[in-house]
XYZ file of C-alpha atoms in Angstrom:
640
model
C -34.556 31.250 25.329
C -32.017 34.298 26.064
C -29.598 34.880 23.186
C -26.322 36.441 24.042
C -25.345 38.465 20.578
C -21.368 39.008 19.615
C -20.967 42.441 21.093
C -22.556 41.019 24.292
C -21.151 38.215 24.667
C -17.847 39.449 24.961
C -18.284 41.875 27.464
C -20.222 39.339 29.368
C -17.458 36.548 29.725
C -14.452 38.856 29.399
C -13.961 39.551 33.159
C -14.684 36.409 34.364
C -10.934 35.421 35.762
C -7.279 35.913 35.322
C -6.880 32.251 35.153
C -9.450 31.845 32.546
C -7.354 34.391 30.639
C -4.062 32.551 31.180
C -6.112 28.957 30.473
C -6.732 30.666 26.953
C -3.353 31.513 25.869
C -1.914 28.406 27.290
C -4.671 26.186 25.080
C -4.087 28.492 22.021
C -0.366 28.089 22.251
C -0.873 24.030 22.596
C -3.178 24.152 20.154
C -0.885 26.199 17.577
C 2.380 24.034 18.001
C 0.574 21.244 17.133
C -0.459 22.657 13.600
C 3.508 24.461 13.091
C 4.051 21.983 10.438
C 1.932 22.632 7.116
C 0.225 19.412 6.363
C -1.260 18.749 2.530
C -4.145 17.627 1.455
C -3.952 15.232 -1.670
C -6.145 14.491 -3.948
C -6.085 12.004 -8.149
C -8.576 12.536 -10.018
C -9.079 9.002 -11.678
C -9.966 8.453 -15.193
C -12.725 5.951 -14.248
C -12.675 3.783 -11.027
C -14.390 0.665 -13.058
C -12.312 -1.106 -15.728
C -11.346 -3.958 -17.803
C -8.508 -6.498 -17.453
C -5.526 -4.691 -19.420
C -7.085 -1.319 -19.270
C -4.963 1.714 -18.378
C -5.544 3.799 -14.879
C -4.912 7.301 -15.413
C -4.981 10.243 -12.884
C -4.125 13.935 -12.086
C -2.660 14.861 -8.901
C -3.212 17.611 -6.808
C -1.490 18.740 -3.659
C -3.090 21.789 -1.853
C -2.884 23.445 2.042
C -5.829 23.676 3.179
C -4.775 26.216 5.968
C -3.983 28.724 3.299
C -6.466 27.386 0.182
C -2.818 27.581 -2.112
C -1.209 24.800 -3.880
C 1.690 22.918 -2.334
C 4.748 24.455 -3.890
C 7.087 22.142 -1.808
C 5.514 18.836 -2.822
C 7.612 17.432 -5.927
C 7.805 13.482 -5.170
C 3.913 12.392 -4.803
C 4.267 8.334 -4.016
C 1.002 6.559 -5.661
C 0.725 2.807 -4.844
C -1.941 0.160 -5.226
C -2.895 -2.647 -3.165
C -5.338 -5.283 -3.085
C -8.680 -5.435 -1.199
C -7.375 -6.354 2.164
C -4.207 -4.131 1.708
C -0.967 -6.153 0.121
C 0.936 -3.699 -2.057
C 0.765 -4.547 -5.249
C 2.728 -1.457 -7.161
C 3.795 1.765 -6.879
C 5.337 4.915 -8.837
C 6.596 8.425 -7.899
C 4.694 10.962 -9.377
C 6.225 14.713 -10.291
C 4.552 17.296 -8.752
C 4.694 21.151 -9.774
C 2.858 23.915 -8.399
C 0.367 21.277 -7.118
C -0.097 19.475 -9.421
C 1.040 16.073 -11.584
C -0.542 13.272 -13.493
C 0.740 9.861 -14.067
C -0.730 6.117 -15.061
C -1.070 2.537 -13.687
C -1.043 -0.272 -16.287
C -3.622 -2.844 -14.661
C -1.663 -6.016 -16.282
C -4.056 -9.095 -15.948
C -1.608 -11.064 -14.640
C -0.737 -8.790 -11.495
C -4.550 -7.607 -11.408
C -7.484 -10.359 -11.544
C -11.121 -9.247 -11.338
C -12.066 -7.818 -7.669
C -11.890 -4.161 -5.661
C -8.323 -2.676 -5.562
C -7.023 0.638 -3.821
C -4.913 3.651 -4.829
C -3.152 5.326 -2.423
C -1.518 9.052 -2.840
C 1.110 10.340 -0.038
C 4.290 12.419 0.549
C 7.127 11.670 2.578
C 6.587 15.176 4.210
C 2.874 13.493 5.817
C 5.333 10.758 7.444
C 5.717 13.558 9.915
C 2.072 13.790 11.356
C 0.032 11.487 13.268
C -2.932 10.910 11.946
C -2.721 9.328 8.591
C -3.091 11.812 5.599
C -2.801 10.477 2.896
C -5.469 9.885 -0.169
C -7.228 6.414 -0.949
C -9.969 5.708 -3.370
C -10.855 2.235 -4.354
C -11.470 1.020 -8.008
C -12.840 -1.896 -9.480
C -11.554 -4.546 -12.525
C -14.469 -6.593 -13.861
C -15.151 -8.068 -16.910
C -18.834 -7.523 -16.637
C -21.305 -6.141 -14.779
C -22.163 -8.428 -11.638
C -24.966 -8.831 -9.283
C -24.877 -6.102 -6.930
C -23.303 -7.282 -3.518
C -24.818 -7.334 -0.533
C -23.814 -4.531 2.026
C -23.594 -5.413 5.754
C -24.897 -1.733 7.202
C -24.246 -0.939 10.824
C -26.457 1.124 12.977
C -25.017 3.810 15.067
C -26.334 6.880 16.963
C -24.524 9.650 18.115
C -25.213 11.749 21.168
C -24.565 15.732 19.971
C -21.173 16.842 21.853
C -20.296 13.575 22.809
C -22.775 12.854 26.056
C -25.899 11.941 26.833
C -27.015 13.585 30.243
C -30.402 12.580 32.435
C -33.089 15.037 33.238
C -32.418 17.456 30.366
C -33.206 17.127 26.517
C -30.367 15.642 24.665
C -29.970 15.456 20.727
C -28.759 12.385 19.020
C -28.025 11.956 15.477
C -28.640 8.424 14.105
C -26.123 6.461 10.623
C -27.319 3.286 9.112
C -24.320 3.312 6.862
C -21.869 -0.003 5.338
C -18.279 -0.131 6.268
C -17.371 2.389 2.977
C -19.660 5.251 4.509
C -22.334 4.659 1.973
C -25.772 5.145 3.460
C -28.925 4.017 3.483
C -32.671 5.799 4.139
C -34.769 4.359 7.141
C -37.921 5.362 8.507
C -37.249 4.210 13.218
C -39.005 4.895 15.645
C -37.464 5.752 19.820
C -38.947 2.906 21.833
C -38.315 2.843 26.415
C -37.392 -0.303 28.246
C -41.629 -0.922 28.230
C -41.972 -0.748 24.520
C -43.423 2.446 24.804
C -42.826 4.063 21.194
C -41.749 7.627 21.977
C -41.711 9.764 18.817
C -40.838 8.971 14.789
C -38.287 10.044 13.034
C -36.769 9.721 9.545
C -33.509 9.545 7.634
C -32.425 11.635 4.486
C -31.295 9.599 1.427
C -28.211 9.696 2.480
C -28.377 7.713 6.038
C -28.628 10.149 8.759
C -31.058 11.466 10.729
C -31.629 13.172 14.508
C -33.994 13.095 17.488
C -34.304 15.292 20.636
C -35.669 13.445 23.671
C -35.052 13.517 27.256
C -33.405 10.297 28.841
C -34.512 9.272 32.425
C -31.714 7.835 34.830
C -34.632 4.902 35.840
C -35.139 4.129 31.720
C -33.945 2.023 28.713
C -33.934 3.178 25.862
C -33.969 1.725 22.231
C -34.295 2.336 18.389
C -35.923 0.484 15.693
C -35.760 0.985 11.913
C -36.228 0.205 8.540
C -34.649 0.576 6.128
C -35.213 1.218 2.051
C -34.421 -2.405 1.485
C -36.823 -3.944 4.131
C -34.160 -4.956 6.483
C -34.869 -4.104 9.795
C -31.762 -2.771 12.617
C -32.651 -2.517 16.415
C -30.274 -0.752 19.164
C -30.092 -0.001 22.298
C -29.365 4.026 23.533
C -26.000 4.004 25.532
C -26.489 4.742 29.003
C -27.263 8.382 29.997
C -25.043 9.608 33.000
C -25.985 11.623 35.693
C -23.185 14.129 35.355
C -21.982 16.098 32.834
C -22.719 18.984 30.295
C -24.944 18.625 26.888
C -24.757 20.459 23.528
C -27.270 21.659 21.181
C -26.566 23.562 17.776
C -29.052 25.600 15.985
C -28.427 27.567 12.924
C -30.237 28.684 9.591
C -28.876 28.769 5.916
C -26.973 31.505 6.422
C -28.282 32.761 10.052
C -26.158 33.169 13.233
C -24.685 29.541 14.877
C -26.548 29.476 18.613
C -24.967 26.937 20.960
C -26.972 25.778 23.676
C -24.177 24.417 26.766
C -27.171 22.620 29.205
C -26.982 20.570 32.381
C -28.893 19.110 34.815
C -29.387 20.042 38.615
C -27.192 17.559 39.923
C -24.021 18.354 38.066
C -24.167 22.610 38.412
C -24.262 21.920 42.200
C -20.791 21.054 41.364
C -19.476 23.329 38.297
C -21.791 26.507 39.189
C -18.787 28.512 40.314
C -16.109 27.090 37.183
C -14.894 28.468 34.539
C -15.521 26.699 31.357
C -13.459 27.447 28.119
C -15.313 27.969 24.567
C -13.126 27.393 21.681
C -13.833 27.736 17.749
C -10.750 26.316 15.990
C -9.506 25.017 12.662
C -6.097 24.151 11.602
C -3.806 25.908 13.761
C -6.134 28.708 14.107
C -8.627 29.303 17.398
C -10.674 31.270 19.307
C -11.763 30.753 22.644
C -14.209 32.737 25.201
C -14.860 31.966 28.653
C -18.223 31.385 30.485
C -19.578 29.983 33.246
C -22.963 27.306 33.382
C -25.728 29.790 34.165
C -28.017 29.032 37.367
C -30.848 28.625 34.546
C -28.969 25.403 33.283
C -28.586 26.618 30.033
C -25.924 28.908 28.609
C -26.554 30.119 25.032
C -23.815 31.558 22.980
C -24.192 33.023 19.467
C -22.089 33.687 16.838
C -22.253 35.527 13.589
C -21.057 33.745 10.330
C -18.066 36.554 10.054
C -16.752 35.097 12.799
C -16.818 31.733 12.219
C -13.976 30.257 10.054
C -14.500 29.337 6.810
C -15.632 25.469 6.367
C -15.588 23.416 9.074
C -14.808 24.672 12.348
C -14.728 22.315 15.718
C -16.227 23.524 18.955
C -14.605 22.436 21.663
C -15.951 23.037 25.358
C -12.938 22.586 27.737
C -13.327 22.392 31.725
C -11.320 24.297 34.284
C -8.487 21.491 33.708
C -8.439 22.398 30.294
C -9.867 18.811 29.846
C -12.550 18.753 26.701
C -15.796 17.824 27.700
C -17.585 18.421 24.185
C -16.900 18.483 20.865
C -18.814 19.088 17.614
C -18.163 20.301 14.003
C -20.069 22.230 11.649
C -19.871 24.288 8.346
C -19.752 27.889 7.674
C -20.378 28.191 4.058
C -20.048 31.852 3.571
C -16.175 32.309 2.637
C -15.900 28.987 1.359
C -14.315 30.067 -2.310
C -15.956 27.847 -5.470
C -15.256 28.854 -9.228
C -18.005 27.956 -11.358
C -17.015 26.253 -14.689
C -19.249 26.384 -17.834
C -19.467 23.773 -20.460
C -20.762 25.078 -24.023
C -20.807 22.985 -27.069
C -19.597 24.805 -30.242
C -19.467 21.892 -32.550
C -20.271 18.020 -33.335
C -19.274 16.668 -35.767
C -19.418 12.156 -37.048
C -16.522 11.149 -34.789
C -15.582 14.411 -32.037
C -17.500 17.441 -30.077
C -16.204 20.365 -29.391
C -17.047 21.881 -26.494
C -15.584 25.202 -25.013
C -14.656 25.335 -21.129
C -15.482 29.153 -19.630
C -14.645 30.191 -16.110
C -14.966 34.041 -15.934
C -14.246 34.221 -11.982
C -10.775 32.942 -12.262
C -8.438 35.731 -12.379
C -4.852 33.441 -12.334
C -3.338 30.076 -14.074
C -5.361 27.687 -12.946
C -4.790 23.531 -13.175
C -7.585 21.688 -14.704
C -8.228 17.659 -15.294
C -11.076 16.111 -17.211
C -12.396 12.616 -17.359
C -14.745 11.953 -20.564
C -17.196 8.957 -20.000
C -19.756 7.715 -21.933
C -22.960 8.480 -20.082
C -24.784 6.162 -17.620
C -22.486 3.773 -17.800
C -21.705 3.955 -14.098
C -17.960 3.201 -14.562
C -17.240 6.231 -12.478
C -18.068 6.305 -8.982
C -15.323 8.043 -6.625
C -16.760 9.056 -2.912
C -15.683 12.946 -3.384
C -14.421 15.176 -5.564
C -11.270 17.585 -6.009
C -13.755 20.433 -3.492
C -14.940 18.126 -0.818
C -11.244 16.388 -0.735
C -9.759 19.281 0.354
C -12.082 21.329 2.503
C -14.323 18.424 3.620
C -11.874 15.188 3.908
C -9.125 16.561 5.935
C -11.175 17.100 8.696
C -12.920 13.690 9.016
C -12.281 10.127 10.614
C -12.758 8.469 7.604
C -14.502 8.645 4.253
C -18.091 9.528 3.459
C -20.024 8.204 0.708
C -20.705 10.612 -1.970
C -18.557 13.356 -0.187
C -18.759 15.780 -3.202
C -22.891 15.846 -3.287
C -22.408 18.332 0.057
C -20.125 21.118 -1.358
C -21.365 21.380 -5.011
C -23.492 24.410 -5.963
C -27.229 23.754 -6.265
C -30.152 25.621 -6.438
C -31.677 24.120 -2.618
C -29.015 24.793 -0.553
C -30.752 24.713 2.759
C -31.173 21.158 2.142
C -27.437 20.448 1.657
C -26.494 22.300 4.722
C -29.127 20.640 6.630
C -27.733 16.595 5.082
C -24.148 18.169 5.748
C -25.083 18.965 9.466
C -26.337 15.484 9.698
C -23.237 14.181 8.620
C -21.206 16.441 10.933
C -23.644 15.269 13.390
C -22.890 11.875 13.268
C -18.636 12.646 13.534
C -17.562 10.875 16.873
C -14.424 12.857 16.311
C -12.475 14.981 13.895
C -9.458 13.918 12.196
C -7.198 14.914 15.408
C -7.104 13.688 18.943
C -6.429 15.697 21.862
C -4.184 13.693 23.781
C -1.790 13.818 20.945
C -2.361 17.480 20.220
C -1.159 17.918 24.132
C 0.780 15.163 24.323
C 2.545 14.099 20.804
C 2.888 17.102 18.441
C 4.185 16.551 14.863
C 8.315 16.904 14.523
C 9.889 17.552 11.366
C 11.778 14.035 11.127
C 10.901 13.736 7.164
C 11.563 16.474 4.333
C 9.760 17.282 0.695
C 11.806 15.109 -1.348
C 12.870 16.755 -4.529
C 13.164 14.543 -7.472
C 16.146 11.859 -6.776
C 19.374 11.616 -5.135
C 22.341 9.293 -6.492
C 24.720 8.140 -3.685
C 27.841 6.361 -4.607
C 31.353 5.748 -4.685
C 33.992 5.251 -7.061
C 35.784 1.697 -6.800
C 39.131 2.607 -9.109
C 42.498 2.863 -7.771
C 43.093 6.185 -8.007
C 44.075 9.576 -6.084
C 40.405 10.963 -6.029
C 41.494 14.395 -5.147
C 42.991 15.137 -8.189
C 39.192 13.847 -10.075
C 35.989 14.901 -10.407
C 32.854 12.674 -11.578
C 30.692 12.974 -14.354
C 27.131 11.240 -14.689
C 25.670 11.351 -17.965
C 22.521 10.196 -19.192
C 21.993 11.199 -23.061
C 18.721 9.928 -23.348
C 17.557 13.123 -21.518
C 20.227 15.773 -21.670
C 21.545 14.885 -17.913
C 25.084 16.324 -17.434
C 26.068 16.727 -13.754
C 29.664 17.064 -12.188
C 30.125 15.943 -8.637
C 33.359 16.628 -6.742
C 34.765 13.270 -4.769
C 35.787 12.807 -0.828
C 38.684 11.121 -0.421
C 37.427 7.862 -0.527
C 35.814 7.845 -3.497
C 32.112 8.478 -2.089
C 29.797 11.509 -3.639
C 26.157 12.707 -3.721
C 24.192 14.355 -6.550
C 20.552 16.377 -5.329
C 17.636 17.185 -7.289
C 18.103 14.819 -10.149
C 15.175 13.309 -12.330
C 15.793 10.377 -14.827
C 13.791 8.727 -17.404
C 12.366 5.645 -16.981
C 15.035 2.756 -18.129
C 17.542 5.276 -18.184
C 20.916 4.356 -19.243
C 23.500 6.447 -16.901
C 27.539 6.051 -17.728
C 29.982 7.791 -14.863
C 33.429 9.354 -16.281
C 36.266 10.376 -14.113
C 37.422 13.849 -15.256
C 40.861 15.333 -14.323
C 42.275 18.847 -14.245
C 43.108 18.404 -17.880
C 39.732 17.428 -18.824
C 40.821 14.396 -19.372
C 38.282 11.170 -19.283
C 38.553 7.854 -17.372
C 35.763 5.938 -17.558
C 34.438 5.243 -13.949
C 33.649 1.738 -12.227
C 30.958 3.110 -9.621
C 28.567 0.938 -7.379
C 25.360 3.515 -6.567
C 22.378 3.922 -5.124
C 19.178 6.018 -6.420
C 17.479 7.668 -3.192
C 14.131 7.084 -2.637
C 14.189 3.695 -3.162
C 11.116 1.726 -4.209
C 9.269 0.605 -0.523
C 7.409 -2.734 -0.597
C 5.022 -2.137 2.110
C 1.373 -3.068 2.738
C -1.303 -0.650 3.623
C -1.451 -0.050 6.966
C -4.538 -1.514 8.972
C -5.846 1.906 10.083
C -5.852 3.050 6.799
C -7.501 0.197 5.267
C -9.880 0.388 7.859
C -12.977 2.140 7.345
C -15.358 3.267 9.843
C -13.967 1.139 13.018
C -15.906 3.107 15.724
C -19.543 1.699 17.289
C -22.270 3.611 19.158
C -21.909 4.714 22.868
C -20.278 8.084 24.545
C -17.061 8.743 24.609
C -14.002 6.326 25.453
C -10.483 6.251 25.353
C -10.445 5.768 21.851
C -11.882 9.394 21.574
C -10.696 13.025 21.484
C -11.808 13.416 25.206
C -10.063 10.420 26.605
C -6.768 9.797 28.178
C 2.174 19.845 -15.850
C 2.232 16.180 -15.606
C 5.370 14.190 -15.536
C 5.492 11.083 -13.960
C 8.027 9.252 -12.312
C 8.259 5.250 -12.326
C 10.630 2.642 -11.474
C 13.512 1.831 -13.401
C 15.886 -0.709 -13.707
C 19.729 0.580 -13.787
C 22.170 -1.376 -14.615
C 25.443 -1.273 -13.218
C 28.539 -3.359 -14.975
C 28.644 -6.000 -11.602
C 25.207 -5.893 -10.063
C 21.353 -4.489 -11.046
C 20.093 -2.310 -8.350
C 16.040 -1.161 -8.637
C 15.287 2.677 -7.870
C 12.235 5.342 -8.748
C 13.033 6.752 -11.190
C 11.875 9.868 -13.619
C 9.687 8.908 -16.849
C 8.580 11.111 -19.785
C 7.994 10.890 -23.167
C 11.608 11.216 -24.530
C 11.435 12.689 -28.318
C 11.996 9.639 -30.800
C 15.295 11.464 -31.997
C 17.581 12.307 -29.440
C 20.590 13.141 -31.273
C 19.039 16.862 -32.293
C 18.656 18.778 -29.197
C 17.624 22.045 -29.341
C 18.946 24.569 -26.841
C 15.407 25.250 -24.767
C 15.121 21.060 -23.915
C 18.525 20.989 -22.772
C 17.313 24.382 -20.366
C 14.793 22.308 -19.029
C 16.280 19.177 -18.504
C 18.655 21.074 -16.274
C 15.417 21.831 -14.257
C 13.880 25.006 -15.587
C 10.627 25.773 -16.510
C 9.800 27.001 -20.019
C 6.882 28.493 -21.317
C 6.757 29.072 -25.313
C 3.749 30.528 -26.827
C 3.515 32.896 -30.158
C 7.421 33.364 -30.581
C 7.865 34.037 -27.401
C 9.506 32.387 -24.811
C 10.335 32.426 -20.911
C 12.193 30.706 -18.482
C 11.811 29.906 -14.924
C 13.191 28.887 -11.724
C 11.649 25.985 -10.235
C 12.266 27.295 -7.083
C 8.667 28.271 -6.251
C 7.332 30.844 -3.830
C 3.570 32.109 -2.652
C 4.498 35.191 -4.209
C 5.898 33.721 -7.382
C 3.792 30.465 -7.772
C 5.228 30.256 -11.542
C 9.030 30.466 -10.457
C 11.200 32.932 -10.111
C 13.034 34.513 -13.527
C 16.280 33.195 -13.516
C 19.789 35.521 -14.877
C 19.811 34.415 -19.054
C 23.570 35.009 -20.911
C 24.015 34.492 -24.314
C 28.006 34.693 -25.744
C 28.371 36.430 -22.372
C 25.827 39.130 -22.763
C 23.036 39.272 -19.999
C 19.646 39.629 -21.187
C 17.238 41.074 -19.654
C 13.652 41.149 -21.946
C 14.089 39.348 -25.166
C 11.939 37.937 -28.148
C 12.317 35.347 -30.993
């Protein structure tokens, strides 16, 4: 087998056409707009996802873009709701979000949730923008003890590598036994022909996947047969090979070059031998394409070093002369792929506490850190990925794996990891995206990052508003904000956050400062939305075995908000609202919580203390340093 190395391969396919040139920039441009909008990826790290009536739910928030492996600075307003098994909201709370990150709590009430499966659902109104749905959903359990194990219903599925399965040259298939969660199962099948004929053996990891080369005759049948750990036997037929088409095979070592094999049989390169064919290596947003042409051998072998590749998962896709794709696979590039190793040392233990010392020498910058601490083997903890594999595995999938976190975490045998991961990529009908809406449907920037809460009102007293201004207190929490009035009354106030059960009081204030108190019907924006989970996101793993349909790619510092009840003098109005622990007396303020209740951030440590914008930037993750006068004096650098 010819291999055609970087520098090669380049000068092989560069002078191919003009068209194949312009095909490139046209694809890359597509390809780009699509991704001009900076999706998030989200990610709660539970406290436990098993619990008792009455118990408490706890979680940390993260928000990070993937695209740029940085926290979300615009997210502030994360939404967190929970809904039964088959999807009826149940409750939901607005969670503060700073430099990507938040925390918050559910109290599981017995009388809202019974025994049974429940899921938690984290989004932004910024992801109402996109398409596909991004948002983050982990199911937990409430039990009061520990039940027979259920019964799965596992579904057997094969996957033809690139999407077909072409006669008279050898394909690769990967096989899934897996339950409607992504949790898999090991089988030991064999590859039987329409006689019965058992062609070769093959075996699954522990995880549910597995692959076999043979090569499919136009004249055959072909079926599997396997069993599985638990005795159960699954039988299915192979999809139909076609007589046209192009087939894709993917070789590559722990850390070796990626080799892509582009075959086809006699009958179809009677037809393409003189096309140009598009190669393309992309990942959100970014791509890089190459063009070839389906060499008279019927195999085309392209080979790429891991410095080129992208870090994490990249797609191929092969695109014909129509720029239509014809095959599509993912795989991982480790190398790049940025991990932090922790270390966990205990100093001390003592009757009723440990102390144990957290150590991360490779982290040279703040960093936000969340810890769950579970008695051991209790197996009250079982979410399908962690904080890595949510961000730089998730995003890129059609729905969840089981046990999505075993793939990305360190270990001393990492062949095997990136040979189970390759399974699993394997097995990927699709990625998270579909073409026809990348062409077709791009994202538009309908929805904005909310930022905290917005009061809309207007003023119902008889009175020449031009000559007032309003004033909307809340002195539970400092909240002091003056809002000029239109003519009719009406006014708007940004970027607000309230306590939970706040108690707000509106004064009319003329040009003498003098006080009228206000009679004010309002509104708190976003309001609370009562809406079940949608089917596709409740749903699973919805796709079966066979090539490639319409339904395809190819085809056509923790604060958390909560709601609150407000009450107005005439009617009570429900709204999201902002909770914290308020100090128990309110009536001495000191100077630095009235700062940041204005919506600073303040750092105090050893007499010192700063302040901070919470306007955030790359460049200034922490905020930016905002002008500081005391009796009318700037300051520039000062200490207690």
């Amino acid at each position: 087998m010819k291999l055609l190395h970087n520098y090669f391969f380049f000068l092989s396919f560069f002078f191919i056409t003009s068209p194949g040139i312009a095909q490139n920039e046209n694809l890359t441009d597509t390809y780009s707009e699509y991704f001009r909008l900076n999706s998030e990826s989200l990610y709660l790290h539970l406290n436990k996802t098993e619990f008792l009536p009455n118990e408490t739910l706890r979680f940390a928030a993260y928000s990070y873009y993937t695209e740029y492996q940085q926290p979300s600075l615009p997210t502030t307003n994360l939404h967190v709701s929970i809904y039964d098994k088959n999807g009826t909201f149940l409750e939901s709370k607005v969670i503060y979000m700073q430099t990507g990150f938040g925390s918050g709590f559910m109290e599981l009430d017995p009388e809202i949730y019974k025994e049974g499966e429940y899921l938690i659902r984290a989004t932004t109104n910024y992801l109402k923008n996109f398409n596909e749905d991004l948002s983050f959903l982990q199911k937990f359990k409430i039990s009061r003890e520990k039940k027979e194990q259920e019964i799965d219903q596992y579904e057997l599925q094969v996957f033809p590598e690139g999407g077909n399965l072409i006669t008279g040259i050898e394909n690769t298939i990967g096989v899934s036994l897996t339950n409607p969660a992504g949790k898999g199962m090991t089988y030991k099948g064999r590859l039987f022909n329409g006689n019965g004929d058992s062609l070769q053996l093959f075996e699954a990891n522990t995880l549910g996947y597995s692959k076999l080369s043979f090569t499919p005759s136009a004249a055959e049948e072909y079926y599997l047969e396997v069993t599985a750990r638990n005795g159960e036997e699954y039988r299915l037929p192979i999809p139909k090979p076609s007589n046209d088409g192009l087939a894709m095979e993917t070789n590559y070592s722990h850390l070796g070059d990626f080799i892509f094999s582009i075959k086809t049989n006699d009958n179809t390169y009677e037809k393409i031998k003189n096309d140009p064919f598009l190669f393309t290596i992309h990942q959100e947003g970014k791509m890089k394409t190459a063009n070839f042409q389906v060499s008279d051998s019927l195999e085309t072998v392209l080979t790429f070093s891991r410095s080129f590749m992208y870090p994490g998962i990249n797609t191929i896709t092969v695109f014909n002369k129509k720029n239509e794709p014809v095959l599509q696979r993912m795989v991982f590039n480790r190398p790049g792929v940025v991990q932090h190793e922790v270390n966990a040392n205990i100093l001390n233990v003592s009757a009723d506490s440990i102390t144990i010392e957290l150590t991360a020498p490779q982290l040279k910058a703040d960093h936000s850190l969340s810890l769950s601490v579970l008695p051991g083997n209790t197996g009250i903890s079982s979410a399908e990925n962690n904080i890595v594999s949510a961000f730089l595995l998730e995003p890129y999938l059609p729905a969840p794996v089981d046990n999505a976190g075993y793939y990305l975490q360190p270990s001393y045998d990492m062949r095997k990891k990136d040979h189970d991961l390759d399974l699993l990529l394997l097995t990927q009908r699709n990625g998270k995206y579909f073409w026809k809406d990348v062409f077709n449907n791009p994202p538009r920037e309908k929805y904005l990052n909310e930022k905290g809460f917005t009061i809309q009102g207007k003023v119902k007293n008889d009175l020449n508003f031009k000559k007032y201004r309003l004033a909307v207190i809340a002195p539970a929490q400092n909240l002091y904000e003056i809002s000029d009035l239109d003519s009719e009354g009406k006014f708007e106030i940004q970027n607000i956050f309230l306590l939970e059960n706040s108690e707000i009081s509106f004064n009319l204030i003329n040009s003498k400062n003098e006080r009228t108190p206000a009679e004010v019907r309002y509104q708190i924006i976003p309001k609370k939305q009562y809406k079940d989970l949608p089917k596709a996101t409740l749903s699973q793993k919805e796709l079966t075995s066979g090539q490639l349909d319409e339904n395809n790619p190819f085809g056509d510092s923790g604060s958390e908000l909560a709601t609150v009840s407000l009450e107005e003098k005439k009617e009570k109005i429900e709204n999201p609202a902002w909770h914290t622990e308020a100090a128990e007396d309110i009536n001495h303020t000191f100077v630095i919580d009235y700062i940041r209740n204005k919506g600073f951030k303040i750092h105090e440590y050893f007499g010192v203390l700063q302040i901070y914008s919470k306007n955030l930037t790359l460049e200034k993750p922490n905020g930016i340093s905002p002008i500081v006068t005391v009796n009318g004096m700037r300051l520039s650098r000062f200490y207690n």
